[in-house]
Amino acid sequence: GPFTLTDMNGQKFDSASLIGKPWVIFFGFTHCPEVCPTTLSDLSQAYVQLGEKAKDLRAVFVTVDPERDTPELLKDYLSNFDPRIRGLTGTKEQLEPMFKAYRVYARKVPGNDGYYSMDHSAIVYLMDKQMRFIGPLNISDDDVALKDIRKWM
């Protein structure tokens, strides 16, 4: 579904800007201990392996933790990965309809001393040029992921 959020540079980001090229979207959070950094590393590696064709793939990382994930924090966190991955955040009111449209599961899990984590679905969605869902992208398997991406480029 269409969405308007704030990118990691504090600018408005409208999903209409994704129309015209295939793209991937992943939902996660900056305090994620394992799944998110691993997935973003795998996605960064896919960009490297795509070489020149990487210019035709867009990627967005949408937070499931808007309480902590400010644009500044997203920008700092994503500086560890391929610079073509755009971080997006918004208010809970902006994100909830998006989570529903993309069928994203996200739940706050209380921890010690006020700390919390987020339990969330870990699907990388492959989308076509018209923003239609193609299918989940098996980003952890380089050969399969690259084959799927190339097919839709």
mmCIF file with all atom_site columns, C-alpha atoms in Angstrom:
data_model
loop_
_atom_site.group_PDB
_atom_site.id
_atom_site.type_symbol
_atom_site.label_atom_id
_atom_site.label_alt_id
_atom_site.label_comp_id
_atom_site.label_asym_id
_atom_site.label_entity_id
_atom_site.label_seq_id
_atom_site.pdbx_PDB_ins_code
_atom_site.Cartn_x
_atom_site.Cartn_y
_atom_site.Cartn_z
_atom_site.occupancy
_atom_site.B_iso_or_equiv
_atom_site.pdbx_formal_charge
_atom_site.auth_seq_id
_atom_site.auth_comp_id
_atom_site.auth_asym_id
_atom_site.auth_atom_id
_atom_site.pdbx_PDB_model_num
ATOM 1   C CA . GLY A 1 1   ? 0.000  0.000   0.000   1.00 0.00 ? 1   GLY A CA 1
ATOM 2   C CA . PRO A 1 2   ? 1.008  3.609   -0.438  1.00 0.00 ? 2   PRO A CA 1
ATOM 3   C CA . PHE A 1 3   ? 2.717  5.389   2.428   1.00 0.00 ? 3   PHE A CA 1
ATOM 4   C CA . THR A 1 4   ? 4.316  8.668   3.420   1.00 0.00 ? 4   THR A CA 1
ATOM 5   C CA . LEU A 1 5   ? 6.998  8.583   6.120   1.00 0.00 ? 5   LEU A CA 1
ATOM 6   C CA . THR A 1 6   ? 10.118 10.486  7.156   1.00 0.00 ? 6   THR A CA 1
ATOM 7   C CA . ASP A 1 7   ? 13.476 9.344   5.817   1.00 0.00 ? 7   ASP A CA 1
ATOM 8   C CA . MET A 1 8   ? 16.746 9.159   7.706   1.00 0.00 ? 8   MET A CA 1
ATOM 9   C CA . ASN A 1 9   ? 17.606 12.684  6.535   1.00 0.00 ? 9   ASN A CA 1
ATOM 10  C CA . GLY A 1 10  ? 14.441 14.118  8.068   1.00 0.00 ? 10  GLY A CA 1
ATOM 11  C CA . GLN A 1 11  ? 12.781 14.528  4.652   1.00 0.00 ? 11  GLN A CA 1
ATOM 12  C CA . LYS A 1 12  ? 9.296  13.434  3.623   1.00 0.00 ? 12  LYS A CA 1
ATOM 13  C CA . PHE A 1 13  ? 9.417  10.118  1.749   1.00 0.00 ? 13  PHE A CA 1
ATOM 14  C CA . ASP A 1 14  ? 6.461  9.134   -0.404  1.00 0.00 ? 14  ASP A CA 1
ATOM 15  C CA . SER A 1 15  ? 6.096  5.596   -1.713  1.00 0.00 ? 15  SER A CA 1
ATOM 16  C CA . ALA A 1 16  ? 5.222  7.013   -5.144  1.00 0.00 ? 16  ALA A CA 1
ATOM 17  C CA . SER A 1 17  ? 8.947  7.737   -5.553  1.00 0.00 ? 17  SER A CA 1
ATOM 18  C CA . LEU A 1 18  ? 9.538  3.977   -5.693  1.00 0.00 ? 18  LEU A CA 1
ATOM 19  C CA . ILE A 1 19  ? 7.401  3.466   -8.789  1.00 0.00 ? 19  ILE A CA 1
ATOM 20  C CA . GLY A 1 20  ? 9.380  2.608   -11.904 1.00 0.00 ? 20  GLY A CA 1
ATOM 21  C CA . LYS A 1 21  ? 12.025 0.245   -10.505 1.00 0.00 ? 21  LYS A CA 1
ATOM 22  C CA . PRO A 1 22  ? 11.841 -2.939  -8.463  1.00 0.00 ? 22  PRO A CA 1
ATOM 23  C CA . TRP A 1 23  ? 12.487 -2.498  -4.767  1.00 0.00 ? 23  TRP A CA 1
ATOM 24  C CA . VAL A 1 24  ? 12.750 -4.335  -1.506  1.00 0.00 ? 24  VAL A CA 1
ATOM 25  C CA . ILE A 1 25  ? 11.358 -3.396  1.864   1.00 0.00 ? 25  ILE A CA 1
ATOM 26  C CA . PHE A 1 26  ? 12.353 -4.745  5.258   1.00 0.00 ? 26  PHE A CA 1
ATOM 27  C CA . PHE A 1 27  ? 10.829 -3.907  8.632   1.00 0.00 ? 27  PHE A CA 1
ATOM 28  C CA . GLY A 1 28  ? 13.071 -3.867  11.690  1.00 0.00 ? 28  GLY A CA 1
ATOM 29  C CA . PHE A 1 29  ? 14.672 -1.661  14.323  1.00 0.00 ? 29  PHE A CA 1
ATOM 30  C CA . THR A 1 30  ? 18.069 -0.225  15.181  1.00 0.00 ? 30  THR A CA 1
ATOM 31  C CA . HIS A 1 31  ? 18.413 -1.973  18.548  1.00 0.00 ? 31  HIS A CA 1
ATOM 32  C CA . CYS A 1 32  ? 17.878 -5.403  16.972  1.00 0.00 ? 32  CYS A CA 1
ATOM 33  C CA . PRO A 1 33  ? 20.631 -7.731  18.162  1.00 0.00 ? 33  PRO A CA 1
ATOM 34  C CA . GLU A 1 34  ? 20.819 -10.162 15.252  1.00 0.00 ? 34  GLU A CA 1
ATOM 35  C CA . VAL A 1 35  ? 18.134 -10.451 12.564  1.00 0.00 ? 35  VAL A CA 1
ATOM 36  C CA . CYS A 1 36  ? 18.152 -6.846  11.339  1.00 0.00 ? 36  CYS A CA 1
ATOM 37  C CA . PRO A 1 37  ? 21.912 -6.315  11.071  1.00 0.00 ? 37  PRO A CA 1
ATOM 38  C CA . THR A 1 38  ? 22.319 -9.717  9.421   1.00 0.00 ? 38  THR A CA 1
ATOM 39  C CA . THR A 1 39  ? 19.554 -9.030  6.910   1.00 0.00 ? 39  THR A CA 1
ATOM 40  C CA . LEU A 1 40  ? 20.894 -5.550  6.124   1.00 0.00 ? 40  LEU A CA 1
ATOM 41  C CA . SER A 1 41  ? 24.390 -7.006  5.662   1.00 0.00 ? 41  SER A CA 1
ATOM 42  C CA . ASP A 1 42  ? 22.980 -9.623  3.284   1.00 0.00 ? 42  ASP A CA 1
ATOM 43  C CA . LEU A 1 43  ? 21.145 -6.902  1.368   1.00 0.00 ? 43  LEU A CA 1
ATOM 44  C CA . SER A 1 44  ? 24.322 -4.812  1.209   1.00 0.00 ? 44  SER A CA 1
ATOM 45  C CA . GLN A 1 45  ? 26.165 -7.830  -0.180  1.00 0.00 ? 45  GLN A CA 1
ATOM 46  C CA . ALA A 1 46  ? 23.443 -8.289  -2.811  1.00 0.00 ? 46  ALA A CA 1
ATOM 47  C CA . TYR A 1 47  ? 24.068 -4.705  -3.955  1.00 0.00 ? 47  TYR A CA 1
ATOM 48  C CA . VAL A 1 48  ? 27.774 -5.496  -4.329  1.00 0.00 ? 48  VAL A CA 1
ATOM 49  C CA . GLN A 1 49  ? 27.082 -8.683  -6.285  1.00 0.00 ? 49  GLN A CA 1
ATOM 50  C CA . LEU A 1 50  ? 24.631 -6.927  -8.595  1.00 0.00 ? 50  LEU A CA 1
ATOM 51  C CA . GLY A 1 51  ? 27.390 -4.581  -9.681  1.00 0.00 ? 51  GLY A CA 1
ATOM 52  C CA . GLU A 1 52  ? 26.237 -1.985  -12.210 1.00 0.00 ? 52  GLU A CA 1
ATOM 53  C CA . LYS A 1 53  ? 22.679 -3.371  -12.155 1.00 0.00 ? 53  LYS A CA 1
ATOM 54  C CA . ALA A 1 54  ? 22.385 -2.349  -8.488  1.00 0.00 ? 54  ALA A CA 1
ATOM 55  C CA . LYS A 1 55  ? 21.416 1.139   -9.647  1.00 0.00 ? 55  LYS A CA 1
ATOM 56  C CA . ASP A 1 56  ? 18.065 -0.337  -10.696 1.00 0.00 ? 56  ASP A CA 1
ATOM 57  C CA . LEU A 1 57  ? 17.169 -1.675  -7.247  1.00 0.00 ? 57  LEU A CA 1
ATOM 58  C CA . ARG A 1 58  ? 15.813 0.440   -4.427  1.00 0.00 ? 58  ARG A CA 1
ATOM 59  C CA . ALA A 1 59  ? 15.698 -0.653  -0.805  1.00 0.00 ? 59  ALA A CA 1
ATOM 60  C CA . VAL A 1 60  ? 13.945 0.720   2.254   1.00 0.00 ? 60  VAL A CA 1
ATOM 61  C CA . PHE A 1 61  ? 14.277 -0.225  5.907   1.00 0.00 ? 61  PHE A CA 1
ATOM 62  C CA . VAL A 1 62  ? 11.185 0.756   7.900   1.00 0.00 ? 62  VAL A CA 1
ATOM 63  C CA . THR A 1 63  ? 11.350 0.883   11.660  1.00 0.00 ? 63  THR A CA 1
ATOM 64  C CA . VAL A 1 64  ? 8.950  -1.082  13.843  1.00 0.00 ? 64  VAL A CA 1
ATOM 65  C CA . ASP A 1 65  ? 10.194 1.000   16.798  1.00 0.00 ? 65  ASP A CA 1
ATOM 66  C CA . PRO A 1 66  ? 9.306  4.646   16.128  1.00 0.00 ? 66  PRO A CA 1
ATOM 67  C CA . GLU A 1 67  ? 9.618  5.413   19.836  1.00 0.00 ? 67  GLU A CA 1
ATOM 68  C CA . ARG A 1 68  ? 13.416 5.120   19.615  1.00 0.00 ? 68  ARG A CA 1
ATOM 69  C CA . ASP A 1 69  ? 14.242 5.149   15.907  1.00 0.00 ? 69  ASP A CA 1
ATOM 70  C CA . THR A 1 70  ? 14.565 8.821   15.034  1.00 0.00 ? 70  THR A CA 1
ATOM 71  C CA . PRO A 1 71  ? 15.819 9.869   11.598  1.00 0.00 ? 71  PRO A CA 1
ATOM 72  C CA . GLU A 1 72  ? 19.220 10.642  13.146  1.00 0.00 ? 72  GLU A CA 1
ATOM 73  C CA . LEU A 1 73  ? 19.503 7.215   14.768  1.00 0.00 ? 73  LEU A CA 1
ATOM 74  C CA . LEU A 1 74  ? 18.433 5.488   11.549  1.00 0.00 ? 74  LEU A CA 1
ATOM 75  C CA . LYS A 1 75  ? 21.029 7.449   9.590   1.00 0.00 ? 75  LYS A CA 1
ATOM 76  C CA . ASP A 1 76  ? 23.783 6.511   12.036  1.00 0.00 ? 76  ASP A CA 1
ATOM 77  C CA . TYR A 1 77  ? 22.717 2.844   12.137  1.00 0.00 ? 77  TYR A CA 1
ATOM 78  C CA . LEU A 1 78  ? 22.403 2.501   8.374   1.00 0.00 ? 78  LEU A CA 1
ATOM 79  C CA . SER A 1 79  ? 25.837 4.062   7.818   1.00 0.00 ? 79  SER A CA 1
ATOM 80  C CA . ASN A 1 80  ? 27.127 0.544   8.558   1.00 0.00 ? 80  ASN A CA 1
ATOM 81  C CA . PHE A 1 81  ? 25.413 -0.843  5.457   1.00 0.00 ? 81  PHE A CA 1
ATOM 82  C CA . ASP A 1 82  ? 25.095 -0.046  1.759   1.00 0.00 ? 82  ASP A CA 1
ATOM 83  C CA . PRO A 1 83  ? 24.284 3.666   1.381   1.00 0.00 ? 83  PRO A CA 1
ATOM 84  C CA . ARG A 1 84  ? 21.472 2.902   -1.066  1.00 0.00 ? 84  ARG A CA 1
ATOM 85  C CA . ILE A 1 85  ? 19.349 1.461   1.757   1.00 0.00 ? 85  ILE A CA 1
ATOM 86  C CA . ARG A 1 86  ? 17.003 4.240   2.915   1.00 0.00 ? 86  ARG A CA 1
ATOM 87  C CA . GLY A 1 87  ? 15.810 4.289   6.499   1.00 0.00 ? 87  GLY A CA 1
ATOM 88  C CA . LEU A 1 88  ? 12.223 5.345   7.171   1.00 0.00 ? 88  LEU A CA 1
ATOM 89  C CA . THR A 1 89  ? 10.347 6.218   10.340  1.00 0.00 ? 89  THR A CA 1
ATOM 90  C CA . GLY A 1 90  ? 7.146  7.940   11.291  1.00 0.00 ? 90  GLY A CA 1
ATOM 91  C CA . THR A 1 91  ? 4.560  8.219   13.975  1.00 0.00 ? 91  THR A CA 1
ATOM 92  C CA . LYS A 1 92  ? 2.744  5.202   15.303  1.00 0.00 ? 92  LYS A CA 1
ATOM 93  C CA . GLU A 1 93  ? -0.345 6.513   13.488  1.00 0.00 ? 93  GLU A CA 1
ATOM 94  C CA . GLN A 1 94  ? 1.561  6.583   10.182  1.00 0.00 ? 94  GLN A CA 1
ATOM 95  C CA . LEU A 1 95  ? 3.156  3.179   10.651  1.00 0.00 ? 95  LEU A CA 1
ATOM 96  C CA . GLU A 1 96  ? 0.191  1.115   11.910  1.00 0.00 ? 96  GLU A CA 1
ATOM 97  C CA . PRO A 1 97  ? -1.742 1.191   8.582   1.00 0.00 ? 97  PRO A CA 1
ATOM 98  C CA . MET A 1 98  ? 1.468  0.290   6.784   1.00 0.00 ? 98  MET A CA 1
ATOM 99  C CA . PHE A 1 99  ? 2.074  -2.665  9.104   1.00 0.00 ? 99  PHE A CA 1
ATOM 100 C CA . LYS A 1 100 ? -1.475 -3.812  8.437   1.00 0.00 ? 100 LYS A CA 1
ATOM 101 C CA . ALA A 1 101 ? -1.133 -3.435  4.659   1.00 0.00 ? 101 ALA A CA 1
ATOM 102 C CA . TYR A 1 102 ? 2.157  -5.351  4.602   1.00 0.00 ? 102 TYR A CA 1
ATOM 103 C CA . ARG A 1 103 ? 0.996  -7.823  7.261   1.00 0.00 ? 103 ARG A CA 1
ATOM 104 C CA . VAL A 1 104 ? 3.914  -6.957  9.532   1.00 0.00 ? 104 VAL A CA 1
ATOM 105 C CA . TYR A 1 105 ? 3.959  -8.354  13.038  1.00 0.00 ? 105 TYR A CA 1
ATOM 106 C CA . ALA A 1 106 ? 5.624  -6.110  15.626  1.00 0.00 ? 106 ALA A CA 1
ATOM 107 C CA . ARG A 1 107 ? 5.330  -6.248  19.411  1.00 0.00 ? 107 ARG A CA 1
ATOM 108 C CA . LYS A 1 108 ? 7.201  -4.517  22.207  1.00 0.00 ? 108 LYS A CA 1
ATOM 109 C CA . VAL A 1 109 ? 8.878  -6.969  24.599  1.00 0.00 ? 109 VAL A CA 1
ATOM 110 C CA . PRO A 1 110 ? 9.679  -5.498  28.038  1.00 0.00 ? 110 PRO A CA 1
ATOM 111 C CA . GLY A 1 111 ? 13.137 -6.135  29.472  1.00 0.00 ? 111 GLY A CA 1
ATOM 112 C CA . ASN A 1 112 ? 15.084 -5.116  32.561  1.00 0.00 ? 112 ASN A CA 1
ATOM 113 C CA . ASP A 1 113 ? 15.498 -1.560  33.836  1.00 0.00 ? 113 ASP A CA 1
ATOM 114 C CA . GLY A 1 114 ? 13.066 -0.040  31.349  1.00 0.00 ? 114 GLY A CA 1
ATOM 115 C CA . TYR A 1 115 ? 14.865 -1.515  28.341  1.00 0.00 ? 115 TYR A CA 1
ATOM 116 C CA . TYR A 1 116 ? 12.751 -3.243  25.751  1.00 0.00 ? 116 TYR A CA 1
ATOM 117 C CA . SER A 1 117 ? 13.173 -5.147  22.537  1.00 0.00 ? 117 SER A CA 1
ATOM 118 C CA . MET A 1 118 ? 10.868 -5.649  19.586  1.00 0.00 ? 118 MET A CA 1
ATOM 119 C CA . ASP A 1 119 ? 9.592  -8.978  18.386  1.00 0.00 ? 119 ASP A CA 1
ATOM 120 C CA . HIS A 1 120 ? 8.855  -8.621  14.668  1.00 0.00 ? 120 HIS A CA 1
ATOM 121 C CA . SER A 1 121 ? 8.403  -10.445 11.409  1.00 0.00 ? 121 SER A CA 1
ATOM 122 C CA . ALA A 1 122 ? 11.595 -10.699 9.390   1.00 0.00 ? 122 ALA A CA 1
ATOM 123 C CA . ILE A 1 123 ? 10.491 -10.839 5.786   1.00 0.00 ? 123 ILE A CA 1
ATOM 124 C CA . VAL A 1 124 ? 12.244 -8.994  2.985   1.00 0.00 ? 124 VAL A CA 1
ATOM 125 C CA . TYR A 1 125 ? 9.483  -8.093  0.542   1.00 0.00 ? 125 TYR A CA 1
ATOM 126 C CA . LEU A 1 126 ? 10.350 -7.969  -3.154  1.00 0.00 ? 126 LEU A CA 1
ATOM 127 C CA . MET A 1 127 ? 8.136  -5.460  -4.952  1.00 0.00 ? 127 MET A CA 1
ATOM 128 C CA . ASP A 1 128 ? 7.755  -4.801  -8.661  1.00 0.00 ? 128 ASP A CA 1
ATOM 129 C CA . LYS A 1 129 ? 7.918  -1.502  -10.565 1.00 0.00 ? 129 LYS A CA 1
ATOM 130 C CA . GLN A 1 130 ? 4.252  -0.742  -9.856  1.00 0.00 ? 130 GLN A CA 1
ATOM 131 C CA . MET A 1 131 ? 4.566  -1.388  -6.087  1.00 0.00 ? 131 MET A CA 1
ATOM 132 C CA . ARG A 1 132 ? 2.956  -4.825  -6.302  1.00 0.00 ? 132 ARG A CA 1
ATOM 133 C CA . PHE A 1 133 ? 4.180  -7.590  -4.018  1.00 0.00 ? 133 PHE A CA 1
ATOM 134 C CA . ILE A 1 134 ? 6.137  -10.219 -5.931  1.00 0.00 ? 134 ILE A CA 1
ATOM 135 C CA . GLY A 1 135 ? 7.046  -12.418 -2.995  1.00 0.00 ? 135 GLY A CA 1
ATOM 136 C CA . PRO A 1 136 ? 9.372  -12.811 -0.049  1.00 0.00 ? 136 PRO A CA 1
ATOM 137 C CA . LEU A 1 137 ? 13.053 -12.521 -0.914  1.00 0.00 ? 137 LEU A CA 1
ATOM 138 C CA . ASN A 1 138 ? 15.340 -15.185 0.518   1.00 0.00 ? 138 ASN A CA 1
ATOM 139 C CA . ILE A 1 139 ? 18.116 -12.682 1.149   1.00 0.00 ? 139 ILE A CA 1
ATOM 140 C CA . SER A 1 140 ? 20.202 -15.131 3.184   1.00 0.00 ? 140 SER A CA 1
ATOM 141 C CA . ASP A 1 141 ? 20.713 -17.328 0.099   1.00 0.00 ? 141 ASP A CA 1
ATOM 142 C CA . ASP A 1 142 ? 22.783 -15.185 -2.289  1.00 0.00 ? 142 ASP A CA 1
ATOM 143 C CA . ASP A 1 143 ? 22.121 -17.276 -5.379  1.00 0.00 ? 143 ASP A CA 1
ATOM 144 C CA . VAL A 1 144 ? 18.349 -17.424 -4.905  1.00 0.00 ? 144 VAL A CA 1
ATOM 145 C CA . ALA A 1 145 ? 18.056 -13.746 -3.933  1.00 0.00 ? 145 ALA A CA 1
ATOM 146 C CA . LEU A 1 146 ? 20.116 -12.524 -6.877  1.00 0.00 ? 146 LEU A CA 1
ATOM 147 C CA . LYS A 1 147 ? 18.209 -14.723 -9.302  1.00 0.00 ? 147 LYS A CA 1
ATOM 148 C CA . ASP A 1 148 ? 14.891 -13.319 -8.034  1.00 0.00 ? 148 ASP A CA 1
ATOM 149 C CA . ILE A 1 149 ? 16.100 -9.721  -8.114  1.00 0.00 ? 149 ILE A CA 1
ATOM 150 C CA . ARG A 1 150 ? 17.553 -10.039 -11.606 1.00 0.00 ? 150 ARG A CA 1
ATOM 151 C CA . LYS A 1 151 ? 14.353 -11.615 -12.874 1.00 0.00 ? 151 LYS A CA 1
ATOM 152 C CA . TRP A 1 152 ? 12.379 -8.498  -11.927 1.00 0.00 ? 152 TRP A CA 1
ATOM 153 C CA . MET A 1 153 ? 14.931 -5.852  -12.925 1.00 0.00 ? 153 MET A CA 1
#
